[in-house]
Coordinates of C-alpha atoms and ligand atoms in Angstrom, one line a residue:
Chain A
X6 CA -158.8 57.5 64.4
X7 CA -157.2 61.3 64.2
X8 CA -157.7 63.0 67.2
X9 CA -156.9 66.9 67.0
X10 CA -157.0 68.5 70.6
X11 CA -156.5 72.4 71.4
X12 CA -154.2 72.8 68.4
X13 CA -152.7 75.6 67.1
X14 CA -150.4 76.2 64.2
X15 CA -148.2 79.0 62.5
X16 CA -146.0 79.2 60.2
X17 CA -143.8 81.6 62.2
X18 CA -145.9 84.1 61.3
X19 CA -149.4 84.9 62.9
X20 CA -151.4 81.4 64.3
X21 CA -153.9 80.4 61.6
X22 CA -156.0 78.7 63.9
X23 CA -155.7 78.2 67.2
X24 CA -157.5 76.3 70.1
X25 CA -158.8 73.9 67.3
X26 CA -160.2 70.6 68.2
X27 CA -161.5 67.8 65.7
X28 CA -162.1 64.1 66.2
X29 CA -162.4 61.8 63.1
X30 CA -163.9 59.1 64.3
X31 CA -164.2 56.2 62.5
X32 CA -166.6 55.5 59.8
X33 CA -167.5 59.5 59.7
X34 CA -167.7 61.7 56.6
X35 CA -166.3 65.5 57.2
X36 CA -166.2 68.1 54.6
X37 CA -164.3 70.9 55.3
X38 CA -164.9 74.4 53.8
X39 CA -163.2 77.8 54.4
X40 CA -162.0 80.5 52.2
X41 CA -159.0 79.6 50.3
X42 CA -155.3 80.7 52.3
X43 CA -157.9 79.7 55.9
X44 CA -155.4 76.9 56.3
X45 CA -156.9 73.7 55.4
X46 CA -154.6 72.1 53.4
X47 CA -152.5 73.2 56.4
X48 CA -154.8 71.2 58.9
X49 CA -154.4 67.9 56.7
X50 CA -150.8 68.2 57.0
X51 CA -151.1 68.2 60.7
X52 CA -153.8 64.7 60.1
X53 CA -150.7 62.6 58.6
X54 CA -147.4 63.7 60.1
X55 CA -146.3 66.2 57.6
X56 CA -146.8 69.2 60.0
X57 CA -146.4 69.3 63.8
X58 CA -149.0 71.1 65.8
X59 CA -147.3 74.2 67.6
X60 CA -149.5 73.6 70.1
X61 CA -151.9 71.2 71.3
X62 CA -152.3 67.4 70.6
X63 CA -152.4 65.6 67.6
X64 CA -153.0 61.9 68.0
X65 CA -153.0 59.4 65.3
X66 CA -154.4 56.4 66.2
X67 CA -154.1 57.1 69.3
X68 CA -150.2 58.0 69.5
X69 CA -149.0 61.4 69.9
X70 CA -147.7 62.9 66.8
X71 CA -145.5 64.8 68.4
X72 CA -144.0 61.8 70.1
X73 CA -143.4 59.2 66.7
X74 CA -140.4 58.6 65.2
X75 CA -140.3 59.2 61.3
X76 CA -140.7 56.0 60.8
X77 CA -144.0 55.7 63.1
X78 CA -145.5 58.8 61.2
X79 CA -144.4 56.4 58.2
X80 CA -146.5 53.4 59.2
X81 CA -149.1 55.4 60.4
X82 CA -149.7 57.2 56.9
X83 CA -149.9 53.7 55.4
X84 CA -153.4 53.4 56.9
X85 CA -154.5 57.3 56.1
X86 CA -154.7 57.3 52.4
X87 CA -154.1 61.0 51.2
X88 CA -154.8 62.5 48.0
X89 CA -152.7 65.8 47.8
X90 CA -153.9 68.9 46.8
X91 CA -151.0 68.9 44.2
X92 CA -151.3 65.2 43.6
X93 CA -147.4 64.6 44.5
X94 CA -146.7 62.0 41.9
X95 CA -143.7 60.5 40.4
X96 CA -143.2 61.6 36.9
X97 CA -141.1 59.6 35.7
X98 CA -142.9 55.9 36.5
X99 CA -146.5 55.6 34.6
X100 CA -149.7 56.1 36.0
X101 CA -150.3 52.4 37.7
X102 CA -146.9 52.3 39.0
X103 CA -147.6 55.4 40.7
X104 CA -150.9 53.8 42.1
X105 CA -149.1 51.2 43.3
X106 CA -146.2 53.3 45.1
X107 CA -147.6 52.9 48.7
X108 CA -147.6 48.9 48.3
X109 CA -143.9 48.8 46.5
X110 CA -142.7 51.3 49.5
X111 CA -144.4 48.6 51.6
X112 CA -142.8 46.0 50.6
X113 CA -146.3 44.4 50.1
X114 CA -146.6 41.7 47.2
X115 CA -150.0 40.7 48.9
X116 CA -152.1 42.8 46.1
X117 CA -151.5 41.2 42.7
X118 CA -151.7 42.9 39.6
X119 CA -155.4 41.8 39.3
X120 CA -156.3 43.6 42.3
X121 CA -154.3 47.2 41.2
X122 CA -156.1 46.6 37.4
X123 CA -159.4 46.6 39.1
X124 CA -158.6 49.7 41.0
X125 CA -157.6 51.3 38.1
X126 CA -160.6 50.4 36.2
X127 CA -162.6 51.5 38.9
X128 CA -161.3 55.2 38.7
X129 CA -161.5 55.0 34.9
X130 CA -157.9 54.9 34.1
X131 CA -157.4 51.6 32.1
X132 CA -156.3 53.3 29.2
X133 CA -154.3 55.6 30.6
X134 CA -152.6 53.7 33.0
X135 CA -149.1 53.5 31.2
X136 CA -149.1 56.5 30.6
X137 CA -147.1 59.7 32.3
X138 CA -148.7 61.9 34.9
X139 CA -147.8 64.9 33.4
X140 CA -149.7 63.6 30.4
X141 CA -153.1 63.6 31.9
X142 CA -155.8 66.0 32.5
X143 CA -156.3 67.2 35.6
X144 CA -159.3 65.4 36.1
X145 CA -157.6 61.8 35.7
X146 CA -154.8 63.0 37.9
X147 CA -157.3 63.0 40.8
X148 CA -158.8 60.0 40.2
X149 CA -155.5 58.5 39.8
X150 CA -154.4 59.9 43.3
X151 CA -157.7 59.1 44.7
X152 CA -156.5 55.4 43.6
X153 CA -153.2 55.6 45.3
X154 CA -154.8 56.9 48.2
X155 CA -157.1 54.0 48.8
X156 CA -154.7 51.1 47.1
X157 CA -153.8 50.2 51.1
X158 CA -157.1 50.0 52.3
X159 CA -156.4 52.9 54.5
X160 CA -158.6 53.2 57.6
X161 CA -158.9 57.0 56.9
X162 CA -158.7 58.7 53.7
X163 CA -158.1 63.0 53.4
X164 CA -158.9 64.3 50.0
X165 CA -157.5 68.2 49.7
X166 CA -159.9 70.0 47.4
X167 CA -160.0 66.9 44.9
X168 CA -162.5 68.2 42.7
X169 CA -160.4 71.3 42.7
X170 CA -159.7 72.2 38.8
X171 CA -162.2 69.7 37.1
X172 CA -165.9 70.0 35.7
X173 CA -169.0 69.5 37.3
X174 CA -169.5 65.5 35.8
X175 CA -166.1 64.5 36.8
X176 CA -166.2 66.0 40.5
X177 CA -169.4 64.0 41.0
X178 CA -168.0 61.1 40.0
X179 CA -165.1 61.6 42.3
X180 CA -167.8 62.2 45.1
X181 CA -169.0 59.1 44.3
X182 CA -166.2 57.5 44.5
X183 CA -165.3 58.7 47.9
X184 CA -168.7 58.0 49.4
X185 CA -168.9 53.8 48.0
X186 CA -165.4 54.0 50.0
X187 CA -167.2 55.7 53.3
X188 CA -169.9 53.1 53.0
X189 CA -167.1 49.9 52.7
X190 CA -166.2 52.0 56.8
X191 CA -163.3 54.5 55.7
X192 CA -163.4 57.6 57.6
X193 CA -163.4 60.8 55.1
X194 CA -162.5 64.1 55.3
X195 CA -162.8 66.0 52.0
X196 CA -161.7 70.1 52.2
X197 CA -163.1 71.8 49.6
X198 CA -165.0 75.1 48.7
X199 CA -167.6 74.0 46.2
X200 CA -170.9 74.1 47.9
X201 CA -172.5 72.4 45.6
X202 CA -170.4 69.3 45.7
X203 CA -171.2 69.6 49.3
X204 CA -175.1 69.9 48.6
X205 CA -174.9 66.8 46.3
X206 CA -173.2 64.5 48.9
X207 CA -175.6 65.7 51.5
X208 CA -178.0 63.4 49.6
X209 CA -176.1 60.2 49.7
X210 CA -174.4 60.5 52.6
X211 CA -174.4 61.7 56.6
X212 CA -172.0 64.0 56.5
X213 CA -170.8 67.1 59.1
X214 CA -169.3 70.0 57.3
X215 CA -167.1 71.9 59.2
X216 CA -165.9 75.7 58.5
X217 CA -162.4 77.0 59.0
X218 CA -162.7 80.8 59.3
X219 CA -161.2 83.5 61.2
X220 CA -158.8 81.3 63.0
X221 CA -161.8 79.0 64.2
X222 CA -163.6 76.3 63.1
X223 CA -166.7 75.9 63.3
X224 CA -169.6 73.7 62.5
X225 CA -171.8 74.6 59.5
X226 CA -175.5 74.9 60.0
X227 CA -178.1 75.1 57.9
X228 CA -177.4 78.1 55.5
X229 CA -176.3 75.1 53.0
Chain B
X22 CA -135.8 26.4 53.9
X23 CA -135.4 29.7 55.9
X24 CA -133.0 32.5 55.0
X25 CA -131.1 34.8 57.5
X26 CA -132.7 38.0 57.3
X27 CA -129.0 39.7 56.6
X28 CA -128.9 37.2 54.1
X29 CA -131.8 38.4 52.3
X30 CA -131.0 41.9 52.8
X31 CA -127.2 41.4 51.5
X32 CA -128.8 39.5 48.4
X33 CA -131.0 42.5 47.9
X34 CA -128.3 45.2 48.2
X35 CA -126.5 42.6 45.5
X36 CA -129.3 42.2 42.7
X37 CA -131.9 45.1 43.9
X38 CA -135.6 45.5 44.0
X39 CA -136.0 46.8 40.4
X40 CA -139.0 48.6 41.9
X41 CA -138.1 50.3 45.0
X42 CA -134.9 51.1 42.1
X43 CA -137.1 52.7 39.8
X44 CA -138.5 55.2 42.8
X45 CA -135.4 57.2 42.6
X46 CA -135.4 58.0 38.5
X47 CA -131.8 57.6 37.1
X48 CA -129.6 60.7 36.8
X49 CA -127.4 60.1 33.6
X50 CA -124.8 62.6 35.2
X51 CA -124.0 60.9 38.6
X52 CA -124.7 57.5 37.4
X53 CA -121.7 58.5 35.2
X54 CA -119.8 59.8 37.5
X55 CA -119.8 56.6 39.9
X56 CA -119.5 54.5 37.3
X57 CA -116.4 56.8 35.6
X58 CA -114.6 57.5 39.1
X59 CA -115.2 53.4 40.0
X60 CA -113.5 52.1 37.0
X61 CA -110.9 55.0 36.8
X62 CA -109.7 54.3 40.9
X63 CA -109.8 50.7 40.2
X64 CA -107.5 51.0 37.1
X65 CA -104.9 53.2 39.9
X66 CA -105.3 50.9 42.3
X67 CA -104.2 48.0 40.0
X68 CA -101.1 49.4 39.6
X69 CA -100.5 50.8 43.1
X70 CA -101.4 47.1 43.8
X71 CA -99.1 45.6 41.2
X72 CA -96.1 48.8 42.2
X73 CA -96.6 46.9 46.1
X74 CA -96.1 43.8 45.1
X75 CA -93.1 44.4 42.9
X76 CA -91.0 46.7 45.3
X77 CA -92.2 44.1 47.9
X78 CA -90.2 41.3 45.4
X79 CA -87.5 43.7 44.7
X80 CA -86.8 44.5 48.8
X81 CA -87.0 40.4 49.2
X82 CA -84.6 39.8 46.2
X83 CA -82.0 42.5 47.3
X84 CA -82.0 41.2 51.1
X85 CA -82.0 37.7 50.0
X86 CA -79.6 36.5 47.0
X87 CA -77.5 40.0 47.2
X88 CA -76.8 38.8 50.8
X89 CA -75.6 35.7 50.0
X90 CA -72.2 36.9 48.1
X91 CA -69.6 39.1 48.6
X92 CA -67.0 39.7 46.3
X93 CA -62.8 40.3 47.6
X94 CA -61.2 42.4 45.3
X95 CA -57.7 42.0 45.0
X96 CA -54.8 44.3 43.7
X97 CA -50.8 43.0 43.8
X98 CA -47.8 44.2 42.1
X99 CA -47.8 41.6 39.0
X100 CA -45.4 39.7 40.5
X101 CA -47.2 38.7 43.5
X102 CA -50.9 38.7 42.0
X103 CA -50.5 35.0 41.9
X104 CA -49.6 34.2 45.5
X105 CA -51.5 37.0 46.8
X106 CA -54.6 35.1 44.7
X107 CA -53.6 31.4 46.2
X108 CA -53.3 33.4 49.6
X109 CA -56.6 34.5 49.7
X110 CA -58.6 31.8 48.1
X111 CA -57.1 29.4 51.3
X112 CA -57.8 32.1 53.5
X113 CA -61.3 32.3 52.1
X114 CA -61.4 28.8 52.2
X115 CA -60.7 28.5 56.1
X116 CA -63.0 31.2 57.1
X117 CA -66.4 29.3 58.3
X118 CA -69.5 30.2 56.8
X119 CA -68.2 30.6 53.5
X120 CA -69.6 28.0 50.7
X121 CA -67.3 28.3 48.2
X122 CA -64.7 31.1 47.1
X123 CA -64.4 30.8 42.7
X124 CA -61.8 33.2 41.0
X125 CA -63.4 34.6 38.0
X126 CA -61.8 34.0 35.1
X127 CA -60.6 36.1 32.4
X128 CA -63.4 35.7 30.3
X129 CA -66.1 36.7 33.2
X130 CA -64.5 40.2 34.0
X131 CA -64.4 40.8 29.9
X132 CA -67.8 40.3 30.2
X133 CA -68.3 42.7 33.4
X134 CA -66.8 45.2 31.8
X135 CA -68.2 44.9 28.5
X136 CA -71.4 47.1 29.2
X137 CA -68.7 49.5 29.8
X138 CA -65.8 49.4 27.6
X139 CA -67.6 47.1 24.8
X140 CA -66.0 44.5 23.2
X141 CA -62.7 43.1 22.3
X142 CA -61.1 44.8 26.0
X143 CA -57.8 43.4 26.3
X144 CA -58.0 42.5 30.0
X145 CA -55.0 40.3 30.0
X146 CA -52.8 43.3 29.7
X147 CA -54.6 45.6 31.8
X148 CA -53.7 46.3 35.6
X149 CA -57.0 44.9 36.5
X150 CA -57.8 43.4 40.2
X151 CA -58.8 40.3 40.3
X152 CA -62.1 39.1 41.2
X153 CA -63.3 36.6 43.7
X154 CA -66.4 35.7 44.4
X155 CA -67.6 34.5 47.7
X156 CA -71.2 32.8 48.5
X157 CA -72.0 32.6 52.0
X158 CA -73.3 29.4 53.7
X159 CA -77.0 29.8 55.7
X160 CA -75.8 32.2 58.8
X161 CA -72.8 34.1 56.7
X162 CA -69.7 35.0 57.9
X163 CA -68.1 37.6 60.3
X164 CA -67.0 40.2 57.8
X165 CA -64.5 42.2 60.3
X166 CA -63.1 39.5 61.5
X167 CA -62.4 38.2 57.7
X168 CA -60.8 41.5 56.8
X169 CA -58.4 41.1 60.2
X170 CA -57.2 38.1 58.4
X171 CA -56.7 39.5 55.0
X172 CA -55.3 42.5 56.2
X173 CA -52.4 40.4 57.9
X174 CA -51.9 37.8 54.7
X175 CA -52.8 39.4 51.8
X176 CA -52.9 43.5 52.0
X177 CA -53.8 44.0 48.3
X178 CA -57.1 42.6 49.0
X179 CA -60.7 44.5 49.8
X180 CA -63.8 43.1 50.8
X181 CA -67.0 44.2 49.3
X182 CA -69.9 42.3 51.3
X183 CA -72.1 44.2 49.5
X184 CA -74.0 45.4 53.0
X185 CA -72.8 49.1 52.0
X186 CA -74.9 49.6 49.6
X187 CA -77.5 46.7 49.8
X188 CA -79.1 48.4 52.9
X189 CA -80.5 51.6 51.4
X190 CA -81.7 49.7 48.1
X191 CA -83.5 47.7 50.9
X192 CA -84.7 50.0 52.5
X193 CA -86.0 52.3 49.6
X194 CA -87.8 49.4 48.1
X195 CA -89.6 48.4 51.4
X196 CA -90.7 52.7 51.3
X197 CA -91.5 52.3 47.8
X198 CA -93.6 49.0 49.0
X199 CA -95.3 51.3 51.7
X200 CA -95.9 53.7 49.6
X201 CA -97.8 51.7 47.2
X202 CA -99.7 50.7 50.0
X203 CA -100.4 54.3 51.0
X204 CA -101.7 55.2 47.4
X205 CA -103.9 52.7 47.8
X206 CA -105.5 53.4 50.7
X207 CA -105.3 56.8 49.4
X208 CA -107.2 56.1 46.1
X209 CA -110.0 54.1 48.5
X210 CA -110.3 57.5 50.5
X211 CA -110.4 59.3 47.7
X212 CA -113.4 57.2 45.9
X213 CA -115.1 57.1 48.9
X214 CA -115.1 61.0 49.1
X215 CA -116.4 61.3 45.0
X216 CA -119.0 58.6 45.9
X217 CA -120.2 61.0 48.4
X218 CA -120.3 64.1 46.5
X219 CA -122.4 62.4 43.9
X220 CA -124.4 60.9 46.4
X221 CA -125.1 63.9 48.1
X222 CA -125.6 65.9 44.4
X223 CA -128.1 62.8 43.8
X224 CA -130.6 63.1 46.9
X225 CA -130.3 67.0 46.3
X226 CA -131.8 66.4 43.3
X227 CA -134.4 63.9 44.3
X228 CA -135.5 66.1 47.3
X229 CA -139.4 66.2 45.3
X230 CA -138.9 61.9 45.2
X231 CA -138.2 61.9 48.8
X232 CA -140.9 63.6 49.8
X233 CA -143.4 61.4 48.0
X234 CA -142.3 58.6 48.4
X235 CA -142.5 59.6 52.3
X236 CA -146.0 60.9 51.5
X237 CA -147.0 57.0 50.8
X238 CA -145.4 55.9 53.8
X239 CA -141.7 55.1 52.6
X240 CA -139.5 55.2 56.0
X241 CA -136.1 55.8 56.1
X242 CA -134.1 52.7 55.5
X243 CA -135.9 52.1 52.4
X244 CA -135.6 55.4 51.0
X245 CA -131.9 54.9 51.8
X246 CA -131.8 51.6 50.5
X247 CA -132.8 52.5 46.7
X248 CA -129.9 55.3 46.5
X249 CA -127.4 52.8 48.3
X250 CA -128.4 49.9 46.3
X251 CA -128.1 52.2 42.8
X252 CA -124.7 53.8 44.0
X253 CA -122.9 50.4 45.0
X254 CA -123.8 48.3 41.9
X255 CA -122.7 51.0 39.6
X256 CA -119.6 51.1 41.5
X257 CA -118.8 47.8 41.1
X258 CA -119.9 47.6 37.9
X259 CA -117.2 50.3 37.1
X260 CA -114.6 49.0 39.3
X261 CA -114.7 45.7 38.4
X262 CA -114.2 47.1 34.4
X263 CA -111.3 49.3 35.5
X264 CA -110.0 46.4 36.9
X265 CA -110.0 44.5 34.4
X266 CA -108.3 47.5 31.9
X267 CA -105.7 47.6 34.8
X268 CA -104.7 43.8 34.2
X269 CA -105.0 44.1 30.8
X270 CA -102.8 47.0 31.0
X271 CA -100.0 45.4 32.9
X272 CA -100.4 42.0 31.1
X273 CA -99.6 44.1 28.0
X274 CA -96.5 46.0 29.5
X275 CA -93.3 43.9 27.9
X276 CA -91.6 41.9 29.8
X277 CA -87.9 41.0 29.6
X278 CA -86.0 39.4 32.4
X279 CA -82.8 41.6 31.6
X280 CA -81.6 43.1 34.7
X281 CA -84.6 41.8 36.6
X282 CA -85.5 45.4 35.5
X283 CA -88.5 46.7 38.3
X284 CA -90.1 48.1 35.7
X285 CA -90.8 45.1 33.5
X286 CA -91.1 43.3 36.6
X287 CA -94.2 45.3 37.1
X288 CA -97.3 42.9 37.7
X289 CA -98.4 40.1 39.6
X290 CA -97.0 36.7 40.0
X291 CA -98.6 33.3 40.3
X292 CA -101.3 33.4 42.7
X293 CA -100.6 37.7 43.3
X294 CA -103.1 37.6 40.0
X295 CA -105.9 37.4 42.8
X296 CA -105.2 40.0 44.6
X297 CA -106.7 42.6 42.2
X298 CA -110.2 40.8 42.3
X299 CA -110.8 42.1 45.8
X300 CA -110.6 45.6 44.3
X301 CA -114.5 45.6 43.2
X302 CA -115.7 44.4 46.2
X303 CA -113.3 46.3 48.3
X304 CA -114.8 49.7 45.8
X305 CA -118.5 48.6 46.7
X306 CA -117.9 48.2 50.0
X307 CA -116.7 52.2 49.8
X308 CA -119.6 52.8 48.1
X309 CA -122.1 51.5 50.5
X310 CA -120.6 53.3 53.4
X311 CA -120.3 56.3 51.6
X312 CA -123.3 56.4 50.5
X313 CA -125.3 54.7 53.1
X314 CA -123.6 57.9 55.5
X315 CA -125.0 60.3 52.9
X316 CA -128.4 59.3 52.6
X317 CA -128.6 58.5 56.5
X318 CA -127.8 62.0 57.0
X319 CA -129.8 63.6 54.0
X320 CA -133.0 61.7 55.5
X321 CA -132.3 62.8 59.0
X322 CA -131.8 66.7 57.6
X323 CA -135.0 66.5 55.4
X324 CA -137.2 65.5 58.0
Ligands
ADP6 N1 -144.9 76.3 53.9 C1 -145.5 77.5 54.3 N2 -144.8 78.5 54.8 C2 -145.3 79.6 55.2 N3 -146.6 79.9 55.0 C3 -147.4 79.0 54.5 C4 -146.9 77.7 54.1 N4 -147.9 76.9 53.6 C5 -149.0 77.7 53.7 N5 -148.7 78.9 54.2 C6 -149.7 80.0 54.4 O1 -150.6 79.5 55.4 C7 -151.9 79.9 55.0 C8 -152.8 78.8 54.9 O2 -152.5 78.0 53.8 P1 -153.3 76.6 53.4 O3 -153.3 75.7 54.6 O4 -152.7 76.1 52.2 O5 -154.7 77.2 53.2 P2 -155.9 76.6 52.4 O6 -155.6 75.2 52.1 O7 -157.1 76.7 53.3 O8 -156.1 77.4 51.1 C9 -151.8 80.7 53.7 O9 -151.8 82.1 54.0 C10 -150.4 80.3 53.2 O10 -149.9 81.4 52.5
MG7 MG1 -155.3 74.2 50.3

């Protein structure tokens, strides 16, 4: 699915990693851990388009992303489902309407309003779904960009740190979510830094957790 | 039935996708602004449209009916003011290409010279030339070779064919005609140039909107689409009310026929009343490039 070969990225600056390689292959559950500034939210970006590899090959299903038009990174991220470390939403269209944002973009009438209702429901955001983003908790803006992240049926879905500022119960239920979705076949790659979230999926799910450190990443072993 | 896809996208443009719309949220300032500078440049243009049409009438009028008489002006000792009168009405007569040659009576010059003099001038016992007025057939006649003749029969007579002074009023109301044009090409350039400031101050402000909405997968022409589509309907929205104020305007304007005064003549006539419609479509049109041109670019910048 995403294909990362001998990459390399910097800012300008120093390289934060370098010589990096990483297949997502599909149907595969990654977690990815590293202290925070390692550059994983940076590594996502390079996964759908939004950053370009300063060296190396980044290949999204199959194509070269250094090769696509903007519009072939845009059809691309129509099948990788991302849910942004800042959320990204529009605040000034409620809650569903922002779920449904990738199928208005789209142009996709396919999905009826049953279908986006359900979705909602199924993060637990019925009652808030005419509602503002800035008017909800943290918590219930994840879950409501984990919904637009999977309202496409995207083939691979990247969640940066989505349990990030929200309690224990609600980051489990998050993990939850994003597991029943590896199980319907999406490919997952979740970065985060809370071990224990990483511990509790351990138990539902084969998962490889990979650790971004010192420029390198590396596969974690079994000091989990 | 199947509809051409340019078709579909025109009627899109035309009545929008309320939902790719409500992507870009509305900015009370430049949707002002369009709206303001649309219906304000269609208002100009009405009347740079209507100032066209009426030095084109005037230029037409001048070259036309002022061409078609002449007037012989005729001074004679008394004694001989009636022969030298007979004299040149049978050489008027003679000449080809004139229609008819009438002496104006007493009471016409009194009223000539009435703006003038006012009332109650006693022309009879004034040393006044006598008047003739000459209208021309189709082709005209051959002015210098009329004057030859005069000259040799009837010396107290001077021909005024009007040609001296017609041609410059001609000629400044076909510039005034181009110049009306000018404005009005002027006042599109000028919309179009407004249209792409706010534009431009629109997707500045919308930078964050761009970006998520290419973080769900939007590509460019859509992006594009929902500023273009926002930007041409409230220019025609605002151009098609400032036309309407225009015609109102010069509908209101009193008209008199004295004189065949330009300035009362200012308007349209008959079917000329059409000619204004095209100014909202015409505006949108503006808009779309202009706007199309700025987002195009924005997009291609922001990647
Ligand atoms: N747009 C940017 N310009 C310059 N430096 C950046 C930018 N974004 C991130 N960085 C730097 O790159 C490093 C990695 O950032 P990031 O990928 O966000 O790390 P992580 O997600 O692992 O915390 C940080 O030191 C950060 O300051
Ligand atoms: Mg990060």
């Amino acid at each position: 699915m995403i294909e990362l070969s001998h990459v390399a990225y910097s800012y300008g600056g120093g390289e934060l990693f370098s010589d990096l390689s990483l297949t997502l292959s599909p149907g595969s559950f990654h977690f990815l851990t590293g202290p925070s500034g390692a550059g994983k939210t940076t590594l996502m970006k390079l996964c759908y388009g939004e950053l370009i590899a300063t060296a190396g090959e980044v290949r999204l299903f199959g194509e070269d992303a250094r090769q696509m038009s903007r519009d072939g990174i845009a059809l691309a991220r129509r099948r990788i489902g991302v849910v942004h470390q800042d959320c990204q939403f529009l605040d000034h269209l409620p809650v569903s309407e922002n779920i449904a944002l990738p199928l208005t973009v789209a142009g996709r009438k396919d999905k009826g309003i049953q279908d986006l209702a359900d979705l909602i429901a199924w993060v637990g955001l019925t009652k808030q779904a005419s509602q503002l983003p800035p008017e909800l908790s943290g918590g219930e803006r994840q879950r409501a960009a984990l919904a637009r992240a999977v309202i496409m049926s995207p083939d691979v879905i990247l969640a940066d740190e989505p349990t990030g500022n929200i309690d224990w119960e609600m980051s489990q239920r998050l993990l939850r979510l994003l597991v029943e979705l590896n199980r319907m076949g999406k490919t997952v790659l979740v970065a985060t830094h809370d071990m224990a979230l990483i511990r509790a999926a351990k138990q539902e799910v084969q998962s490889r957790v990979l650790r971004l450190t010192e420029r390198r990443l590396q596969l974690a072993g079994a000091d989990l | 039935m199947r509809v051409p896809a340019f078709a579909r996208r025109g009627w899109l443009l035309l009545i929008g996708d309320p939902k790719a719309e409500r992507a870009v949220p509305p900015s009370g300032f430049t949707a002002w602004l369009t709206s303001f500078t649309a219906a304000a440049m269609a208002f100009l243009a009405v009347f740079a449209m209507a100032f066209s049409f009426a030095a084109g009438r005037l230029a037409d009028r001048w070259s036309d009916e002022l061409a078609r008489t002449s007037t012989l002006r005729l001074s004679a000792p008394a004694g001989q003011m009636e022969a030298q009168t007979a004299t040149a009405l049978e050489v008027l007569t003679t000449t080809p290409g004139v229609a008819e040659a009438r002496l104006l009576s007493e009471a016409e010059q009194q009223a000539l010279l009435e703006p003038w003099f006012g009332p109650g001038l006693p022309v009879a016992s004034l040393p006044l030339p006598r008047l003739i007025e000459i209208i021309e057939e189709e082709d005209g006649f051959d002015a210098a070779g009329l004057r030859a003749r005069l000259q040799a029969e009837v010396p107290g007579a001077v021909l005024d064919d009007h040609t001296r002074w017609r041609e410059p009023l001609v000629a400044a109301a076909a510039r005034l005609r181009s110049l009306g044009w000018l404005a009005l090409l002027l006042i599109g350039a000028s919309t179009g140039a407004m249209i792409t400031l706010a534009a431009q101050a629109a997707l500045a402000a919308n930078a964050q909107v761009i970006r998520v909405m290419r973080l769900v997968g939007a590509q460019d022409a859509y992006i594009a689409r929902a500023f273009v589509r926002r930007f041409t309907q409230r220019t025609l929205s605002g151009a098609l009310a400032g036309m309407a104020a225009g015609m109102a305007a010069l509908l209101l304007i009193p008209r008199t026929e004295v004189a065949g005064g330009f300035l009362t003549g200012l308007g349209f006539t008959g079917a000329g009343w059409l000619w204004p419609l095209a100014i909202p479509p015409l505006a949108a049109l503006v808009a779309f490039a202009a706007t199309r041109t700025a987002a195009t670019r924005r997009l291609r910048d922001l990647s």
